[in-house]
Structure formats: C-alpha cells, structure tokens
C-alpha cells in the first residue's frame, strides 16, 4: 500500500506541475470552463462514497487545462452490523491533459488532489486519477469516465481507502 500511495502522489504532482509549464506555452487557448459531475464507487459496499463536484478550469492550451474543484460527498460505511455515513465538503485542484482528439470527442487524463474541510465528519486528503471520454457540441460537453481515488484518512475511526469509481458529468465553455 505505501508503494501505491507514493505512485498516486507522484502522478498527481507531475500532472499539476505540467500545468505550470503550459502557462508559458505559445499556443494559448484562454478559455474558462465550468463542469459538474458525479462519482460513484462501483464495488465493496462496506465503503461506498458518492461525490458531487464542481470544476472551474482554465484552458491554457488546446491540450491542457487546470483549475479548482469543490465537492460534497456522502460516504456510506458498514462495519459488522453497524451502518453509518459521513458527509463531507472538499476543496482541491486539478490538471487535465487531453491525450487524443477526434472530431467532437476527446480522451483526457485528469489528476486532482484535495482535502476535506475543517468541520467535516471524516477528515481526509484525496488523490485522484481519472480517464474521461468527452463529447462536445458547441459550448456544451458531456463526460463519461472511470477513475481511482486514494483517501488518506486523518481520522482515527477510518483507515486509508483506495476505490475505483465511475463518473458522469456535463461542462460548459465560456
């Protein structure tokens, strides 16, 4: 598990640093995007998080954008016969690299990281990697994807968790 955590952290850091280098790229795109999406874990019902998120991103080039992300999540947990939940708000940042582009579709790789806010039920830091297929029609886009998220728990009652998820969302380019 420590090796996997180091790899996820390294990947997230590389993706975010790539965004810094793209700011100086000559092919500036300069577009603002807003997106909403939902992530849902698809296995192990003893821990089933559902996240609803809002992205505000800036397209530096035709292939790279970065921005801020806020989420509200509900994590359903089961330990033996006891069932409970934790409701959290998180804030973080993301970098998105568009790997392939064909007609109105694109395949992108997105890395993000963030942390739960101070007054939440379950305190954690998350690292996220996500593969996304997007289809655009004008300024509106739909997104479908699969990802993996590592929850680095800061609470005594919960261990660190690694979960896969499916995602669906929409985006709008200003």
XYZ file of N, CA and C in Angstrom:
522
model
N 0.810 -1.208 0.000
C 0.000 0.000 0.000
C 0.850 1.268 0.000
N 1.972 1.318 0.776
C 2.782 2.548 0.734
C 3.322 2.832 -0.665
N 3.701 1.771 -1.432
C 4.194 1.972 -2.786
C 3.117 2.591 -3.666
N 1.874 2.079 -3.578
C 0.762 2.589 -4.384
C 0.479 4.055 -4.023
N 0.545 4.376 -2.738
C 0.322 5.752 -2.301
C 1.377 6.678 -2.892
N 2.649 6.252 -2.886
C 3.716 7.076 -3.442
C 3.523 7.278 -4.939
N 3.092 6.231 -5.654
C 2.865 6.354 -7.088
C 1.712 7.313 -7.390
N 0.632 7.243 -6.623
C -0.510 8.135 -6.832
C -0.097 9.576 -6.551
N 0.640 9.787 -5.480
C 1.101 11.143 -5.150
C 2.040 11.676 -6.237
N 2.944 10.843 -6.711
C 3.893 11.252 -7.741
C 3.152 11.619 -9.033
N 2.181 10.782 -9.437
C 1.414 11.040 -10.642
C 0.644 12.361 -10.526
N -0.002 12.589 -9.383
C -0.756 13.828 -9.164
C 0.172 15.040 -9.237
N 1.319 14.949 -8.615
C 2.277 16.051 -8.621
C 2.773 16.343 -10.035
N 3.084 15.313 -10.806
C 3.558 15.506 -12.176
C 2.496 16.186 -13.027
N 1.239 15.742 -12.901
C 0.168 16.352 -13.686
C -0.022 17.825 -13.319
N 0.055 18.153 -12.040
C -0.145 19.547 -11.625
C 1.036 20.424 -12.044
N 2.266 19.900 -11.986
C 3.424 20.671 -12.425
C 3.398 20.895 -13.930
N 2.868 19.953 -14.678
C 2.736 20.119 -16.119
C 1.900 21.359 -16.429
N 0.903 21.612 -15.621
C 0.068 22.800 -15.807
C 0.858 24.090 -15.671
N 1.844 24.105 -14.785
C 2.678 25.301 -14.620
C 3.501 25.579 -15.867
N 4.061 24.537 -16.488
C 4.868 24.726 -17.691
C 4.015 25.161 -18.876
N 2.794 24.708 -18.935
C 1.935 25.055 -20.065
C 1.515 26.521 -20.043
N 1.604 27.163 -18.895
C 1.217 28.565 -18.799
C 2.085 29.444 -19.692
N 3.317 28.992 -19.957
C 4.226 29.767 -20.798
C 4.202 29.316 -22.260
N 3.371 28.370 -22.592
C 3.323 27.843 -23.966
C 2.823 28.912 -24.931
N 3.363 28.961 -26.155
C 2.953 29.986 -27.099
C 1.547 29.800 -27.654
N 1.028 28.583 -27.689
C -0.305 28.323 -28.248
C -1.356 28.459 -27.146
N -1.654 29.669 -26.784
C -2.592 29.925 -25.709
C -4.033 29.708 -26.166
N -4.817 29.048 -25.335
C -6.214 28.829 -25.673
C -7.106 29.839 -24.947
N -6.840 30.078 -23.697
C -7.522 31.084 -22.878
C -9.037 30.920 -22.879
N -9.515 29.801 -22.343
C -10.951 29.619 -22.202
C -11.269 29.143 -20.797
N -12.378 29.594 -20.299
C -12.843 29.231 -18.967
C -13.928 28.171 -19.113
N -13.830 27.108 -18.318
C -14.844 26.054 -18.359
C -15.434 25.831 -16.979
N -16.715 25.512 -16.954
C -17.419 25.130 -15.736
C -17.939 23.719 -15.947
N -17.802 22.869 -14.941
C -18.279 21.498 -15.081
C -18.869 20.980 -13.785
N -19.864 20.141 -13.905
C -20.432 19.436 -12.749
C -20.407 17.948 -13.076
N -20.144 17.136 -12.050
C -20.112 15.700 -12.264
C -20.445 14.953 -10.986
N -20.683 13.666 -11.151
C -20.966 12.776 -10.024
C -20.059 11.561 -10.146
N -19.411 11.187 -9.039
C -18.572 9.998 -8.968
C -19.254 9.016 -8.029
N -19.285 7.753 -8.408
C -19.869 6.723 -7.554
C -18.991 5.485 -7.566
N -18.658 4.989 -6.379
C -17.856 3.783 -6.253
C -18.651 2.588 -6.754
N -17.978 1.635 -7.401
C -18.707 0.534 -8.019
C -18.398 -0.837 -7.443
N -17.782 -0.909 -6.296
C -17.574 -2.193 -5.630
C -17.382 -1.972 -4.134
N -17.374 -3.049 -3.371
C -17.161 -3.048 -1.920
C -18.141 -2.127 -1.202
N -19.334 -2.652 -0.977
C -20.392 -1.843 -0.369
C -20.159 -1.544 1.119
N -19.060 -2.049 1.716
C -18.746 -1.665 3.089
C -18.240 -0.220 3.154
N -17.845 0.315 1.990
C -17.453 1.729 1.884
C -17.876 2.200 0.505
N -18.931 2.983 0.432
C -19.491 3.420 -0.849
C -19.615 4.938 -0.883
N -18.582 5.637 -1.347
C -18.655 7.094 -1.441
C -19.352 7.549 -2.729
N -20.071 8.652 -2.626
C -20.693 9.311 -3.771
C -20.307 10.777 -3.679
N -19.640 11.288 -4.720
C -19.197 12.681 -4.727
C -19.901 13.460 -5.833
N -20.373 14.648 -5.484
C -20.919 15.598 -6.463
C -19.956 16.769 -6.502
N -19.433 17.086 -7.691
C -18.379 18.082 -7.763
C -18.634 19.189 -8.762
N -17.956 20.305 -8.546
C -17.973 21.460 -9.432
C -16.528 21.806 -9.764
N -16.217 21.856 -11.063
C -14.890 22.245 -11.543
C -14.970 23.624 -12.180
N -14.001 24.465 -11.885
C -13.813 25.729 -12.593
C -12.398 25.666 -13.140
N -12.285 25.569 -14.473
C -10.985 25.359 -15.082
C -10.633 26.415 -16.106
N -9.351 26.501 -16.390
C -8.836 27.440 -17.380
C -8.021 26.660 -18.399
N -8.359 26.759 -19.668
C -7.635 26.074 -20.734
C -6.437 26.888 -21.164
N -5.246 26.446 -20.791
C -4.021 27.154 -21.162
C -3.681 26.927 -22.627
N -3.839 25.684 -23.081
C -3.556 25.314 -24.466
C -4.707 24.441 -24.959
N -4.589 23.952 -26.187
C -5.613 23.069 -26.723
C -5.612 21.712 -26.044
N -4.563 21.367 -25.323
C -4.458 20.044 -24.715
C -4.313 20.053 -23.198
N -4.259 21.218 -22.563
C -4.043 21.257 -21.115
C -4.905 22.307 -20.442
N -5.577 21.902 -19.377
C -6.290 22.863 -18.535
C -6.076 22.493 -17.086
N -6.243 23.467 -16.224
C -6.085 23.281 -14.781
C -7.108 24.161 -14.084
N -7.394 23.840 -12.842
C -8.370 24.650 -12.131
C -8.631 24.181 -10.719
N -9.733 24.645 -10.180
C -10.138 24.351 -8.811
C -11.358 23.448 -8.815
N -11.470 22.640 -7.767
C -12.583 21.690 -7.646
C -13.127 21.743 -6.232
N -14.459 21.804 -6.124
C -15.115 21.648 -4.825
C -16.100 20.492 -4.942
N -16.279 19.772 -3.846
C -17.154 18.600 -3.846
C -17.961 18.534 -2.567
N -19.084 17.869 -2.677
C -19.819 17.429 -1.500
C -19.951 15.928 -1.638
N -19.621 15.212 -0.583
C -19.672 13.752 -0.678
C -20.412 13.163 0.513
N -20.958 11.997 0.246
C -21.555 11.179 1.301
C -20.907 9.815 1.185
N -20.286 9.358 2.250
C -19.640 8.047 2.265
C -20.474 7.131 3.149
N -21.050 6.102 2.554
C -21.822 5.114 3.294
C -20.865 4.021 3.750
N -20.884 3.720 5.056
C -19.926 2.770 5.615
C -20.659 1.696 6.416
N -20.078 0.499 6.411
C -20.657 -0.620 7.137
C -19.537 -1.361 7.855
N -19.704 -1.531 9.158
C -18.748 -2.297 9.954
C -19.537 -3.299 10.776
N -19.471 -4.575 10.390
C -20.270 -5.603 11.057
C -21.742 -5.345 10.796
N -22.523 -5.213 11.869
C -23.953 -4.926 11.750
C -24.259 -3.430 11.741
N -23.255 -2.614 12.041
C -23.470 -1.170 12.149
C -23.300 -0.490 10.786
N -24.259 0.365 10.445
C -24.175 1.177 9.231
C -24.171 2.637 9.631
N -23.325 3.396 8.961
C -23.238 4.827 9.253
C -22.843 5.561 7.972
N -22.734 6.869 8.076
C -22.312 7.656 6.922
C -21.505 8.851 7.414
N -20.745 9.419 6.505
C -20.000 10.656 6.772
C -20.291 11.613 5.630
N -20.643 12.831 5.963
C -20.935 13.865 4.972
C -19.780 14.857 4.974
N -19.196 15.099 3.792
C -18.003 15.932 3.708
C -18.109 16.955 2.587
N -17.399 18.040 2.770
C -17.140 19.022 1.715
C -15.635 19.033 1.510
N -15.207 19.045 0.249
C -13.777 19.074 -0.032
C -13.460 20.206 -0.995
N -12.217 20.618 -0.974
C -11.721 21.625 -1.912
C -10.357 21.168 -2.389
N -10.081 21.408 -3.676
C -8.804 20.980 -4.216
C -8.517 21.605 -5.572
N -7.541 21.007 -6.273
C -7.116 21.494 -7.585
C -6.992 20.316 -8.538
N -7.012 20.617 -9.840
C -6.880 19.557 -10.836
C -6.075 20.040 -12.025
N -5.545 19.062 -12.774
C -4.906 19.299 -14.069
C -5.452 18.244 -15.017
N -5.787 18.662 -16.244
C -6.396 17.763 -17.211
C -5.593 17.823 -18.517
N -5.144 16.673 -18.986
C -4.339 16.559 -20.200
C -5.149 15.811 -21.252
N -5.440 16.473 -22.367
C -6.192 15.849 -23.456
C -5.217 15.049 -24.322
N -5.348 13.716 -24.261
C -4.402 12.841 -24.957
C -4.758 12.652 -26.426
N -6.026 12.419 -26.720
C -6.481 12.183 -28.088
C -7.674 13.083 -28.390
N -7.706 13.580 -29.608
C -8.829 14.422 -30.019
C -9.252 14.002 -31.414
N -10.529 13.686 -31.592
C -11.045 13.305 -32.890
C -12.451 13.840 -33.037
N -12.663 14.620 -34.105
C -13.933 15.300 -34.377
C -14.430 16.033 -33.134
N -15.587 15.644 -32.597
C -16.144 16.322 -31.425
C -15.873 15.560 -30.133
N -15.059 14.502 -30.180
C -14.766 13.689 -28.991
C -13.315 13.862 -28.569
N -13.063 13.636 -27.293
C -11.700 13.714 -26.766
C -11.534 12.703 -25.639
N -10.330 12.166 -25.529
C -9.961 11.273 -24.433
C -8.940 12.016 -23.587
N -9.264 12.194 -22.300
C -8.435 13.008 -21.414
C -8.028 12.227 -20.176
N -6.912 12.631 -19.603
C -6.425 12.108 -18.339
C -6.405 13.266 -17.350
N -7.043 13.059 -16.206
C -7.183 14.126 -15.226
C -6.628 13.665 -13.885
N -5.853 14.509 -13.246
C -5.329 14.245 -11.912
C -5.798 15.364 -10.991
N -6.188 14.990 -9.782
C -6.613 16.020 -8.834
C -6.226 15.610 -7.424
N -6.244 16.574 -6.565
C -5.967 16.348 -5.154
C -6.706 17.392 -4.348
N -7.068 17.033 -3.141
C -7.786 17.974 -2.292
C -7.912 17.449 -0.882
N -8.629 18.173 -0.078
C -8.785 17.802 1.330
C -10.183 18.161 1.809
N -10.641 17.382 2.788
C -11.916 17.709 3.417
C -11.738 18.988 4.225
N -12.819 19.707 4.373
C -12.762 20.979 5.092
C -12.831 20.749 6.599
N -12.516 21.742 7.361
C -12.285 21.619 8.793
C -13.437 21.006 9.595
N -14.664 21.347 9.315
C -15.772 20.931 10.173
C -16.452 19.632 9.721
N -15.819 18.861 8.856
C -16.453 17.671 8.300
C -16.430 16.483 9.247
N -17.327 15.501 8.957
C -17.434 14.275 9.752
C -16.153 13.446 9.690
N -15.625 13.267 8.484
C -14.449 12.433 8.266
C -13.385 13.294 7.601
N -12.248 13.429 8.227
C -11.182 14.270 7.696
C -10.225 13.411 6.863
N -9.942 13.866 5.634
C -9.036 13.132 4.756
C -8.463 14.048 3.690
N -7.396 13.560 3.057
C -6.806 14.158 1.872
C -7.012 13.133 0.764
N -7.364 13.572 -0.437
C -7.554 12.613 -1.524
C -6.628 12.908 -2.694
N -6.296 11.828 -3.410
C -5.513 11.878 -4.648
C -6.316 11.093 -5.677
N -6.472 11.639 -6.859
C -7.416 11.105 -7.824
C -6.801 11.043 -9.217
N -7.007 9.939 -9.922
C -6.649 9.808 -11.322
C -7.879 9.355 -12.091
N -8.113 9.919 -13.291
C -9.391 9.750 -13.965
C -9.194 9.756 -15.472
N -9.749 8.764 -16.156
C -9.727 8.698 -17.611
C -11.120 9.049 -18.108
N -11.218 10.047 -18.982
C -12.512 10.619 -19.348
C -12.695 10.678 -20.863
N -13.868 10.292 -21.327
C -14.258 10.458 -22.717
C -15.278 11.591 -22.768
N -14.986 12.626 -23.544
C -15.846 13.810 -23.638
C -16.381 13.954 -25.051
N -17.618 14.404 -25.156
C -18.228 14.719 -26.453
C -18.765 16.137 -26.363
N -18.339 16.987 -27.288
C -18.733 18.393 -27.284
C -19.687 18.681 -28.440
N -20.626 19.556 -28.158
C -21.498 20.098 -29.189
C -21.600 21.587 -28.890
N -20.867 22.371 -29.646
C -20.794 23.801 -29.366
C -20.048 24.031 -28.062
N -20.649 24.811 -27.172
C -20.032 25.114 -25.881
C -20.361 24.095 -24.804
N -21.258 23.156 -25.078
C -21.712 22.178 -24.094
C -21.041 20.824 -24.335
N -20.616 20.177 -23.257
C -19.980 18.872 -23.371
C -20.536 17.892 -22.362
N -20.507 16.616 -22.702
C -20.859 15.543 -21.768
C -19.612 14.708 -21.531
N -19.473 14.191 -20.312
C -18.279 13.454 -19.920
C -18.666 12.132 -19.272
N -17.969 11.077 -19.658
C -18.115 9.768 -19.046
C -16.721 9.269 -18.729
N -16.544 8.657 -17.550
C -15.203 8.218 -17.227
C -15.131 7.172 -16.149
N -13.894 6.727 -15.941
C -13.573 5.767 -14.900
C -12.320 6.283 -14.206
N -12.277 6.125 -12.882
C -11.136 6.654 -12.155
C -10.834 5.865 -10.902
N -9.770 6.282 -10.251
C -9.372 5.686 -8.985
C -9.032 6.822 -8.021
N -9.435 6.667 -6.773
C -9.197 7.695 -5.764
C -8.630 7.058 -4.507
N -7.576 7.687 -3.973
C -6.983 7.244 -2.714
C -7.377 8.242 -1.631
N -7.986 7.754 -0.559
C -8.389 8.565 0.579
C -7.351 8.369 1.683
N -6.583 9.401 1.978
C -5.594 9.367 3.051
C -6.278 9.911 4.306
N -6.777 8.993 5.132
C -7.617 9.355 6.274
C -6.837 10.091 7.352
N -7.468 11.082 7.928
C -6.908 11.853 9.049
C -7.738 11.635 10.321
N -8.615 10.628 10.294
C -9.481 10.335 11.438
C -9.156 8.954 11.986
N -9.295 8.788 13.305
C -8.974 7.520 13.954
C -9.962 6.413 13.605
N -11.217 6.744 13.348
C -12.237 5.722 13.130
C -12.227 5.137 11.721
N -11.422 5.681 10.805
C -11.429 5.219 9.416
C -10.003 5.009 8.923
N -9.772 3.874 8.269
C -8.477 3.586 7.655
C -8.377 4.291 6.309
N -7.177 4.317 5.750
C -6.988 4.808 4.384
C -7.724 3.880 3.430
N -8.236 4.430 2.330
C -9.024 3.646 1.377
C -8.572 3.952 -0.047
N -8.636 2.932 -0.907
C -8.397 3.078 -2.332
C -9.634 2.558 -3.036
N -10.270 3.390 -3.871
C -11.523 2.997 -4.512
C -11.537 3.399 -5.975
N -12.141 2.542 -6.784
C -12.423 2.867 -8.171
C -13.803 3.490 -8.260
N -14.055 4.261 -9.302
C -15.366 4.894 -9.453
C -15.702 5.096 -10.915
N -16.986 5.271 -11.166
C -17.500 5.682 -12.468
C -17.976 7.112 -12.337
N -17.912 7.867 -13.433
C -18.279 9.272 -13.375
C -19.100 9.664 -14.603
N -20.006 10.603 -14.391
C -20.767 11.198 -15.476
C -20.914 12.688 -15.169
N -20.844 13.524 -16.198
C -20.944 14.955 -15.951
C -21.182 15.752 -17.209
N -21.350 17.046 -17.020
C -21.518 17.990 -18.115
C -20.572 19.170 -17.890
N -20.198 19.828 -18.994
C -19.337 21.005 -18.883
C -19.810 22.075 -19.860
N -19.458 23.301 -19.548
C -19.826 24.442 -20.377
C -18.606 25.330 -20.528
N -18.305 25.737 -21.757
C -17.173 26.603 -22.039
C -17.651 28.027 -22.219
N -17.066 28.950 -21.457
C -17.446 30.364 -21.534
C -16.641 31.088 -22.590
